[in-house]
């Protein structure tokens, strides 16, 4: 069944666009930049813990797309919007923490500067926006957070 993009809700459109852009920006080489004097280098988010964060963002984007374009292929009884929100939120948290706490091994000391580059800051914003749209989709869906029953 074909779906017209304009017929989608605003939150669905926002989640698809911001999620796709966030995934694209994980590949940009200025996620983290390291400079020591005149020498500088950068790398993308596909390193260390950033791989897990990037994969979680991709999984959340895939769930949004499947829920919109092929909802009948998802099993019933699972709060898919909650799962999407959890994946997007955890992926965003990992991406932001890794970008802000990166420390180059063996290059500590004065004159060495490491931190998010321009694409890192853009990725942070896009991932946060994606998480906000998935939260709005969860709220809009009316799904409930499953209760954990304790045997006391």
mmCIF file of C-alpha atoms in Angstrom:
data_model
loop_
_atom_site.group_PDB
_atom_site.id
_atom_site.type_symbol
_atom_site.label_atom_id
_atom_site.label_comp_id
_atom_site.label_asym_id
_atom_site.label_seq_id
_atom_site.Cartn_x
_atom_site.Cartn_y
_atom_site.Cartn_z
ATOM 1 C CA UNK A 1 0.000 0.000 0.000
ATOM 2 C CA UNK A 2 1.483 3.304 -1.061
ATOM 3 C CA UNK A 3 1.567 6.129 1.464
ATOM 4 C CA UNK A 4 1.704 9.761 0.452
ATOM 5 C CA UNK A 5 4.262 11.607 2.586
ATOM 6 C CA UNK A 6 1.987 14.661 2.804
ATOM 7 C CA UNK A 7 -0.806 12.529 4.245
ATOM 8 C CA UNK A 8 1.339 11.540 7.232
ATOM 9 C CA UNK A 9 1.006 13.329 10.543
ATOM 10 C CA UNK A 10 3.433 16.064 11.508
ATOM 11 C CA UNK A 11 5.121 13.877 14.141
ATOM 12 C CA UNK A 12 5.561 11.009 11.684
ATOM 13 C CA UNK A 13 7.106 13.367 9.131
ATOM 14 C CA UNK A 14 9.374 14.939 11.749
ATOM 15 C CA UNK A 15 10.539 11.553 13.030
ATOM 16 C CA UNK A 16 11.300 10.268 9.536
ATOM 17 C CA UNK A 17 13.200 13.384 8.447
ATOM 18 C CA UNK A 18 15.159 14.007 11.650
ATOM 19 C CA UNK A 19 15.934 10.303 12.072
ATOM 20 C CA UNK A 20 17.178 9.941 8.502
ATOM 21 C CA UNK A 21 19.340 13.055 8.801
ATOM 22 C CA UNK A 22 20.738 11.883 12.146
ATOM 23 C CA UNK A 23 21.722 8.536 10.621
ATOM 24 C CA UNK A 24 23.380 10.322 7.683
ATOM 25 C CA UNK A 25 25.331 12.615 10.012
ATOM 26 C CA UNK A 26 26.796 9.626 11.906
ATOM 27 C CA UNK A 27 28.985 9.084 8.828
ATOM 28 C CA UNK A 28 30.402 12.624 8.657
ATOM 29 C CA UNK A 29 34.081 12.808 9.616
ATOM 30 C CA UNK A 30 33.826 15.753 12.016
ATOM 31 C CA UNK A 31 31.774 14.063 14.748
ATOM 32 C CA UNK A 32 34.831 14.324 17.004
ATOM 33 C CA UNK A 33 37.863 16.432 16.153
ATOM 34 C CA UNK A 34 41.277 16.311 17.763
ATOM 35 C CA UNK A 35 43.768 19.101 17.247
ATOM 36 C CA UNK A 36 47.291 19.526 18.529
ATOM 37 C CA UNK A 37 48.823 22.731 17.256
ATOM 38 C CA UNK A 38 48.628 22.872 13.476
ATOM 39 C CA UNK A 39 47.643 19.186 13.181
ATOM 40 C CA UNK A 40 43.995 18.209 13.364
ATOM 41 C CA UNK A 41 41.991 15.094 12.616
ATOM 42 C CA UNK A 42 38.427 13.968 12.963
ATOM 43 C CA UNK A 43 36.357 10.839 12.789
ATOM 44 C CA UNK A 44 32.748 9.779 12.508
ATOM 45 C CA UNK A 45 30.416 8.262 15.100
ATOM 46 C CA UNK A 46 31.150 4.697 13.993
ATOM 47 C CA UNK A 47 33.840 4.062 16.585
ATOM 48 C CA UNK A 48 33.668 2.495 20.053
ATOM 49 C CA UNK A 49 30.408 3.168 21.865
ATOM 50 C CA UNK A 50 29.294 5.347 18.974
ATOM 51 C CA UNK A 51 28.588 2.174 16.983
ATOM 52 C CA UNK A 52 25.964 1.107 19.522
ATOM 53 C CA UNK A 53 24.434 4.593 19.574
ATOM 54 C CA UNK A 54 24.346 4.732 15.775
ATOM 55 C CA UNK A 55 22.796 1.266 15.503
ATOM 56 C CA UNK A 56 20.115 2.212 18.033
ATOM 57 C CA UNK A 57 19.267 5.317 15.993
ATOM 58 C CA UNK A 58 19.019 3.164 12.855
ATOM 59 C CA UNK A 59 16.792 0.642 14.674
ATOM 60 C CA UNK A 60 14.506 3.427 15.916
ATOM 61 C CA UNK A 61 14.291 4.920 12.418
ATOM 62 C CA UNK A 62 13.509 1.484 10.960
ATOM 63 C CA UNK A 63 10.719 0.986 13.514
ATOM 64 C CA UNK A 64 9.222 4.371 12.666
ATOM 65 C CA UNK A 65 9.316 3.544 8.953
ATOM 66 C CA UNK A 66 7.854 0.057 9.380
ATOM 67 C CA UNK A 67 5.122 1.366 11.688
ATOM 68 C CA UNK A 68 4.168 3.994 9.097
ATOM 69 C CA UNK A 69 4.529 2.066 5.838
ATOM 70 C CA UNK A 70 3.944 -1.592 6.821
ATOM 71 C CA UNK A 71 2.196 -1.640 10.191
ATOM 72 C CA UNK A 72 0.502 -4.954 9.439
ATOM 73 C CA UNK A 73 3.906 -6.697 9.470
ATOM 74 C CA UNK A 74 4.505 -5.809 13.139
ATOM 75 C CA UNK A 75 3.251 -8.263 15.770
ATOM 76 C CA UNK A 76 0.322 -7.095 17.886
ATOM 77 C CA UNK A 77 0.562 -6.585 21.631
ATOM 78 C CA UNK A 78 3.937 -4.837 21.629
ATOM 79 C CA UNK A 79 4.098 -1.112 22.481
ATOM 80 C CA UNK A 80 6.110 -0.253 19.340
ATOM 81 C CA UNK A 81 6.135 3.486 19.969
ATOM 82 C CA UNK A 82 7.612 2.881 23.431
ATOM 83 C CA UNK A 83 10.271 0.577 21.967
ATOM 84 C CA UNK A 84 11.065 3.227 19.348
ATOM 85 C CA UNK A 85 11.331 5.936 22.006
ATOM 86 C CA UNK A 86 13.636 3.771 24.136
ATOM 87 C CA UNK A 87 15.935 2.989 21.195
ATOM 88 C CA UNK A 88 16.075 6.617 20.036
ATOM 89 C CA UNK A 89 16.597 7.934 23.561
ATOM 90 C CA UNK A 90 19.366 5.494 24.448
ATOM 91 C CA UNK A 91 21.070 5.968 21.076
ATOM 92 C CA UNK A 92 20.978 9.748 21.496
ATOM 93 C CA UNK A 93 22.315 9.524 25.042
ATOM 94 C CA UNK A 94 25.245 7.356 23.941
ATOM 95 C CA UNK A 95 26.067 9.601 20.959
ATOM 96 C CA UNK A 96 26.024 12.773 23.086
ATOM 97 C CA UNK A 97 27.988 11.339 26.020
ATOM 98 C CA UNK A 98 30.624 9.829 23.738
ATOM 99 C CA UNK A 99 31.022 13.084 21.823
ATOM 100 C CA UNK A 100 31.339 15.223 24.938
ATOM 101 C CA UNK A 101 33.630 12.920 26.925
ATOM 102 C CA UNK A 102 36.003 11.742 24.183
ATOM 103 C CA UNK A 103 39.645 11.706 25.236
ATOM 104 C CA UNK A 104 42.344 10.698 22.759
ATOM 105 C CA UNK A 105 44.460 7.852 24.097
ATOM 106 C CA UNK A 106 48.083 8.804 24.653
ATOM 107 C CA UNK A 107 47.586 12.431 23.614
ATOM 108 C CA UNK A 108 46.742 14.035 26.912
ATOM 109 C CA UNK A 109 48.408 17.234 28.014
ATOM 110 C CA UNK A 110 48.516 20.833 27.077
ATOM 111 C CA UNK A 111 47.966 21.830 23.510
ATOM 112 C CA UNK A 112 45.681 18.890 22.687
ATOM 113 C CA UNK A 113 42.061 19.778 22.128
ATOM 114 C CA UNK A 114 39.424 17.090 21.543
ATOM 115 C CA UNK A 115 35.674 17.417 21.294
ATOM 116 C CA UNK A 116 32.700 17.509 18.990
ATOM 117 C CA UNK A 117 33.246 19.017 15.574
ATOM 118 C CA UNK A 118 30.644 20.808 13.508
ATOM 119 C CA UNK A 119 28.928 17.612 12.386
ATOM 120 C CA UNK A 120 28.977 16.329 15.964
ATOM 121 C CA UNK A 121 26.940 19.304 17.146
ATOM 122 C CA UNK A 122 24.532 18.900 14.236
ATOM 123 C CA UNK A 123 24.217 15.179 15.041
ATOM 124 C CA UNK A 124 23.462 15.980 18.694
ATOM 125 C CA UNK A 125 20.655 18.343 17.679
ATOM 126 C CA UNK A 126 19.203 15.958 15.081
ATOM 127 C CA UNK A 127 19.284 12.997 17.463
ATOM 128 C CA UNK A 128 17.588 15.016 20.217
ATOM 129 C CA UNK A 129 14.924 16.235 17.770
ATOM 130 C CA UNK A 130 14.405 12.635 16.611
ATOM 131 C CA UNK A 131 13.957 11.509 20.225
ATOM 132 C CA UNK A 132 11.461 14.310 20.868
ATOM 133 C CA UNK A 133 9.407 13.289 17.822
ATOM 134 C CA UNK A 134 9.410 9.639 18.936
ATOM 135 C CA UNK A 135 8.247 10.804 22.393
ATOM 136 C CA UNK A 136 5.435 12.782 20.755
ATOM 137 C CA UNK A 137 4.489 9.707 18.707
ATOM 138 C CA UNK A 138 4.406 7.628 21.906
ATOM 139 C CA UNK A 139 2.192 10.196 23.628
ATOM 140 C CA UNK A 140 -0.058 10.476 20.574
ATOM 141 C CA UNK A 141 -0.475 6.697 20.321
ATOM 142 C CA UNK A 142 -2.009 6.343 23.771
ATOM 143 C CA UNK A 143 0.208 3.372 24.575
ATOM 144 C CA UNK A 144 0.864 2.721 28.235
ATOM 145 C CA UNK A 145 4.151 1.831 29.875
ATOM 146 C CA UNK A 146 3.835 -1.822 30.945
ATOM 147 C CA UNK A 147 3.604 -2.323 34.688
ATOM 148 C CA UNK A 148 6.060 -4.585 36.438
ATOM 149 C CA UNK A 149 4.254 -6.823 38.869
ATOM 150 C CA UNK A 150 6.158 -7.683 41.993
ATOM 151 C CA UNK A 151 5.473 -10.812 43.998
ATOM 152 C CA UNK A 152 5.590 -9.754 47.645
#
